[in-house]
XYZ file of C-alpha atoms in Angstrom:
362
model
C 0.001 15.942 11.025
C 1.582 13.230 12.763
C 5.411 13.821 14.053
C 8.276 13.224 11.373
C 10.005 9.996 11.433
C 12.346 7.829 9.653
C 10.440 5.443 7.507
C 11.469 1.635 7.722
C 8.725 -0.049 6.068
C 5.178 1.471 5.004
C 3.228 -1.540 6.610
C 4.290 -0.006 10.063
C 2.304 2.896 9.136
C -1.155 1.353 7.806
C -2.954 2.123 11.151
C -1.834 5.686 11.336
C -4.274 8.325 11.254
C -2.339 10.750 8.736
C 0.520 10.186 6.440
C 4.241 11.617 6.833
C 4.625 14.948 4.629
C 7.111 13.327 2.538
C 4.514 11.419 0.868
C 2.144 14.157 0.312
C 2.018 15.175 -3.465
C 1.094 18.476 -5.042
C -2.396 19.023 -5.853
C -2.374 18.601 -9.667
C -0.501 15.078 -9.090
C -3.102 13.649 -6.824
C -5.548 11.061 -7.465
C -9.346 12.233 -8.849
C -10.539 8.632 -9.963
C -10.673 6.030 -7.110
C -8.596 2.656 -7.127
C -11.954 0.899 -7.829
C -13.593 3.147 -10.131
C -12.979 0.886 -13.184
C -12.864 1.548 -17.051
C -13.410 -0.675 -20.019
C -11.317 1.534 -22.302
C -8.314 -0.822 -22.182
C -9.219 -3.795 -24.450
C -8.964 -7.361 -23.001
C -7.536 -9.549 -25.766
C -7.675 -13.476 -25.941
C -4.725 -15.133 -27.339
C -6.384 -18.279 -28.104
C -5.189 -19.818 -31.464
C -2.545 -17.397 -32.068
C -0.225 -20.143 -33.312
C -2.525 -22.513 -34.537
C -4.585 -20.671 -37.519
C -3.080 -17.622 -39.542
C -6.487 -15.926 -39.919
C -6.907 -15.857 -36.116
C -3.280 -14.694 -35.674
C -4.080 -11.749 -38.046
C -7.260 -11.086 -36.126
C -5.536 -10.953 -32.757
C -2.484 -8.790 -34.150
C -4.956 -6.310 -35.748
C -6.589 -5.948 -32.193
C -3.117 -5.694 -30.285
C -1.740 -3.228 -32.967
C -4.836 -0.852 -32.406
C -4.408 -1.057 -28.750
C -0.641 -0.266 -29.069
C -1.277 2.840 -31.370
C -4.043 4.457 -29.132
C -3.339 3.527 -25.225
C 0.153 1.470 -25.249
C -1.600 -0.810 -23.017
C -3.955 -3.808 -23.228
C -4.709 -7.001 -21.319
C -4.104 -10.751 -22.596
C -6.171 -13.679 -21.395
C -5.270 -17.366 -22.856
C -1.651 -16.434 -22.323
C -0.124 -19.628 -21.884
C 1.291 -18.910 -18.645
C -0.085 -21.526 -15.993
C -2.406 -19.525 -13.554
C -1.054 -21.925 -10.923
C 2.518 -20.655 -11.336
C 1.166 -16.918 -11.203
C -1.013 -17.616 -8.061
C 2.141 -19.254 -6.408
C 4.226 -16.351 -7.455
C 1.628 -14.027 -5.972
C 1.212 -16.128 -2.840
C 4.716 -15.949 -2.007
C 5.344 -12.445 -2.635
C 2.273 -11.397 -0.214
C 3.880 -13.638 2.439
C 7.227 -11.695 2.252
C 5.447 -8.352 2.509
C 3.477 -9.486 5.460
C 6.775 -10.680 7.344
C 7.903 -8.336 10.235
C 9.837 -5.189 9.194
C 13.219 -6.418 10.358
C 12.995 -9.700 8.090
C 12.522 -7.383 5.217
C 15.047 -4.800 5.923
C 17.619 -7.703 5.889
C 17.626 -6.984 2.001
C 17.438 -3.612 2.098
C 19.250 -1.088 -0.415
C 19.269 2.085 1.258
C 22.685 3.186 2.160
C 24.231 1.535 -0.981
C 23.946 -1.869 0.467
C 23.706 -4.694 -1.845
C 19.777 -6.212 -1.677
C 16.731 -6.298 -3.394
C 14.376 -4.512 -1.108
C 13.193 -0.736 -0.982
C 10.701 1.492 0.024
C 9.289 4.403 -2.428
C 11.617 4.043 -5.333
C 15.380 3.240 -6.128
C 16.238 7.040 -7.036
C 18.461 9.303 -5.117
C 16.912 12.555 -3.810
C 13.416 12.289 -4.266
C 11.314 15.181 -3.753
C 8.220 13.109 -2.617
C 8.007 9.466 -1.701
C 5.686 6.647 -3.344
C 3.545 4.648 -0.974
C 4.923 1.475 -1.864
C 7.372 -1.289 -0.954
C 9.235 -3.170 -3.681
C 11.576 -6.209 -4.305
C 13.316 -6.219 -7.498
C 15.967 -8.470 -9.240
C 17.645 -8.628 -12.517
C 16.373 -12.059 -13.858
C 17.914 -12.076 -17.444
C 20.541 -12.542 -18.857
C 21.265 -15.325 -16.336
C 24.994 -14.052 -15.374
C 23.305 -10.890 -14.192
C 20.917 -12.305 -11.918
C 22.165 -12.642 -8.118
C 19.445 -14.648 -6.201
C 21.674 -14.285 -3.158
C 20.380 -10.721 -3.187
C 16.728 -12.065 -3.119
C 15.086 -12.338 -0.001
C 15.362 -16.347 1.440
C 11.911 -16.089 2.824
C 9.266 -17.488 2.409
C 10.874 -20.811 1.237
C 10.667 -21.559 -2.275
C 10.337 -18.033 -3.679
C 13.648 -17.849 -5.456
C 12.942 -20.893 -7.527
C 9.361 -20.075 -8.415
C 10.644 -16.404 -9.385
C 12.902 -18.196 -11.821
C 10.247 -20.066 -13.072
C 7.943 -17.193 -13.433
C 10.542 -15.036 -15.250
C 11.182 -17.869 -18.054
C 7.603 -17.684 -18.837
C 7.205 -14.004 -19.021
C 10.432 -13.921 -21.382
C 8.648 -16.222 -23.712
C 5.586 -14.393 -23.561
C 7.231 -11.227 -24.217
C 9.064 -12.578 -27.130
C 5.491 -14.044 -28.774
C 4.011 -10.431 -28.487
C 7.001 -8.593 -29.968
C 6.612 -11.060 -32.801
C 3.176 -9.868 -33.475
C 4.241 -6.069 -33.193
C 7.087 -7.036 -35.839
C 4.712 -8.361 -38.150
C 2.420 -5.403 -38.005
C 5.341 -3.157 -38.580
C 5.744 -5.189 -42.098
C 9.020 -6.684 -40.742
C 10.340 -10.334 -39.843
C 8.719 -11.908 -36.723
C 12.070 -11.623 -34.656
C 12.783 -8.135 -35.756
C 11.784 -6.422 -32.394
C 13.472 -8.992 -30.455
C 16.404 -8.678 -32.468
C 16.632 -4.948 -31.853
C 17.051 -5.775 -28.225
C 20.125 -7.587 -29.079
C 20.267 -9.751 -26.074
C 17.083 -9.047 -24.062
C 17.624 -7.758 -20.189
C 14.666 -8.820 -17.916
C 13.876 -7.497 -14.552
C 11.035 -8.747 -12.182
C 9.665 -5.845 -9.870
C 7.262 -6.766 -7.121
C 5.407 -3.832 -5.632
C 3.113 -4.055 -2.556
C 1.044 -0.881 -1.553
C -0.080 -1.057 1.880
C -3.396 0.393 3.017
C -2.707 4.153 3.251
C -4.596 6.419 5.912
C -4.881 9.394 3.305
C -4.927 7.891 0.073
C -6.356 11.147 -1.539
C -2.778 12.994 -0.670
C -0.386 10.537 -2.340
C 0.411 7.992 -4.993
C 1.708 4.452 -4.843
C 3.663 5.233 -7.995
C 4.090 8.453 -9.895
C 3.036 9.034 -13.541
C 5.558 7.649 -15.651
C 6.336 5.533 -18.986
C 8.594 2.642 -18.685
C 11.935 2.917 -20.602
C 12.182 -0.572 -21.964
C 10.181 -2.408 -24.851
C 7.441 -4.335 -23.175
C 6.410 -4.869 -19.692
C 4.040 -7.797 -18.573
C 2.213 -7.319 -15.304
C 0.246 -9.084 -12.919
C -2.117 -7.255 -10.669
C -4.430 -8.681 -7.913
C -8.118 -8.076 -7.630
C -8.033 -4.971 -5.546
C -7.382 -2.256 -8.353
C -4.892 0.938 -8.697
C -3.333 0.793 -11.918
C -4.162 3.969 -13.883
C -3.518 5.061 -17.479
C -3.680 8.275 -19.357
C -3.430 9.276 -23.010
C -4.015 13.109 -22.850
C -1.189 14.027 -20.766
C -2.696 13.439 -17.370
C -5.984 15.541 -18.005
C -7.868 12.351 -17.426
C -7.098 9.003 -16.029
C -8.787 5.751 -16.020
C -8.471 2.721 -13.771
C -7.350 -0.652 -15.501
C -9.842 -3.243 -14.062
C -8.406 -6.435 -12.527
C -9.198 -9.409 -15.077
C -8.944 -13.117 -13.322
C -6.232 -14.750 -15.314
C -5.113 -11.850 -17.100
C -1.819 -10.072 -17.595
C -1.816 -6.405 -18.413
C 0.834 -5.428 -21.218
C 2.162 -2.077 -21.850
C 4.642 -0.608 -24.165
C 7.924 1.100 -23.199
C 9.902 4.170 -24.555
C 12.002 1.712 -26.614
C 9.022 0.378 -28.224
C 8.095 4.057 -29.210
C 11.292 4.707 -30.684
C 11.714 1.717 -32.819
C 8.304 1.978 -34.264
C 9.221 5.717 -35.022
C 6.259 6.833 -32.916
C 3.703 4.400 -34.139
C 3.320 2.508 -30.863
C 2.514 4.544 -27.814
C 4.557 4.241 -24.676
C 1.879 3.716 -21.952
C 1.669 6.474 -19.322
C 0.665 5.127 -16.027
C 0.810 5.376 -12.644
C -0.571 3.609 -9.289
C -2.946 4.988 -6.711
C -3.740 3.534 -3.133
C -6.423 3.028 -0.688
C -7.513 2.916 2.842
C -9.203 -0.514 2.837
C -6.787 -3.076 1.661
C -3.307 -3.478 0.427
C -2.491 -4.114 -3.236
C -0.008 -6.577 -4.926
C 1.527 -6.024 -8.534
C 4.402 -7.866 -10.037
C 5.793 -6.222 -13.083
C 8.369 -7.784 -15.723
C 10.425 -5.628 -17.595
C 12.045 -6.391 -20.624
C 14.669 -4.236 -21.876
C 17.285 -4.184 -24.556
C 20.926 -4.784 -23.596
C 22.752 -1.676 -23.032
C 24.620 -1.468 -26.042
C 21.816 -1.952 -28.395
C 21.181 0.778 -30.547
C 17.993 2.669 -30.506
C 16.686 4.046 -33.710
C 13.577 3.574 -35.898
C 13.619 -0.037 -37.368
C 11.386 1.385 -40.466
C 10.466 4.747 -41.712
C 7.622 5.136 -43.830
C 7.928 7.544 -47.227
C 7.173 10.912 -46.151
C 7.712 10.445 -42.382
C 10.407 12.058 -40.376
C 12.486 9.949 -37.633
C 11.345 10.663 -34.178
C 15.194 10.558 -33.093
C 17.898 12.774 -34.942
C 20.334 10.073 -34.535
C 20.790 6.573 -33.167
C 22.033 6.230 -29.603
C 22.635 3.049 -27.210
C 20.009 2.096 -24.931
C 22.319 2.766 -21.879
C 22.427 6.569 -22.835
C 18.780 6.808 -23.678
C 18.228 5.050 -20.281
C 20.454 7.500 -18.639
C 18.639 10.414 -20.131
C 14.972 9.549 -19.097
C 16.132 8.405 -15.663
C 17.992 11.711 -15.064
C 14.738 13.860 -16.562
C 12.258 11.707 -14.490
C 14.159 12.792 -11.302
C 15.098 16.480 -12.125
C 11.901 17.446 -13.594
C 9.956 17.310 -10.373
C 12.702 19.570 -9.060
C 12.247 21.803 -11.891
C 8.651 22.012 -11.400
C 9.309 23.086 -7.676
C 11.700 25.589 -8.530
C 9.363 27.287 -10.848
C 11.181 26.270 -14.128
C 14.415 27.973 -13.035
C 16.655 24.932 -13.457
C 18.711 24.671 -16.786
C 17.131 22.113 -18.682
C 20.143 21.452 -20.605
C 21.804 20.010 -17.277
C 18.816 17.384 -16.941
C 20.895 14.833 -19.037
C 24.017 15.595 -17.599
C 24.023 13.349 -14.488
C 25.816 9.998 -14.608
C 23.849 6.929 -13.853
C 25.422 6.184 -10.347
C 24.196 9.429 -9.355
C 20.646 8.545 -10.087
C 20.046 5.144 -8.218
C 20.513 4.525 -4.606
């Protein structure tokens, strides 16, 4: 192995022969399906005519509902977001990650510094690192966003990010409207369940990796929020599972499409009808990969509980909790379960939910 050293940015390590041991995953977590071994299992659904014809809307709703009940993930085309805006967002994002390391580190969040750039993840105490670089920013509500923390290079990136965020918010509300109708509720039901919807944009860059078979760009997880819209470039690397990680498929990049996946909040408010998509990112040794994830969350005070429960069904939650509490419990578990695994299940599981949020994040 190479000599251990402090990782500043991963683009510095693209030409190494071996990866640092801090990135090496256990055997059962390593990828077995290649980044470009694509599957057609995830449906690609056109939204054309969704607001013009009720029969077409019902047809699209049925296809999206089926995808959400099985995988919790699908792709949409004809979504109404200008492809020029998406291309410009991707171009500027790529330019940032191609900057020299010292330029990116001006916005580094390590050591508790205010910023928007980090390597691997925002969690404290990771046992194994992810092979990725990330820029992230809260974009809604407007009062929560602080674009002084967003990189000032390349020129124009901040404004394009604002425009991109606006379009993603509109599309998210439209898709949640379809799912609300599928549940037999008013079109705005899922959006209202979020109270005042929060939004975060997370731009991920997965550089070339010398040993992609030993690591991951992003560990297996579900998103905590309601719905996520993802742009991925044409390289490939997003993978999904619906059998608890026994088998994985690689979601193919489709020109002009956006990947949609549901999070834990959608699972709970639908009383388990809609699946919270389990997914991860794998890397490769040939070229870097860019993805732009836009997460839609309920506001912190929003109550989390099924919006409707059919006769004879049991609720998937014992009682309503706030989204802030749901988020804290999930993030604490996501961080501590790998540690539990390392210690051969000797940790007290009751303590997994006890960590305050300021002890979870950098």
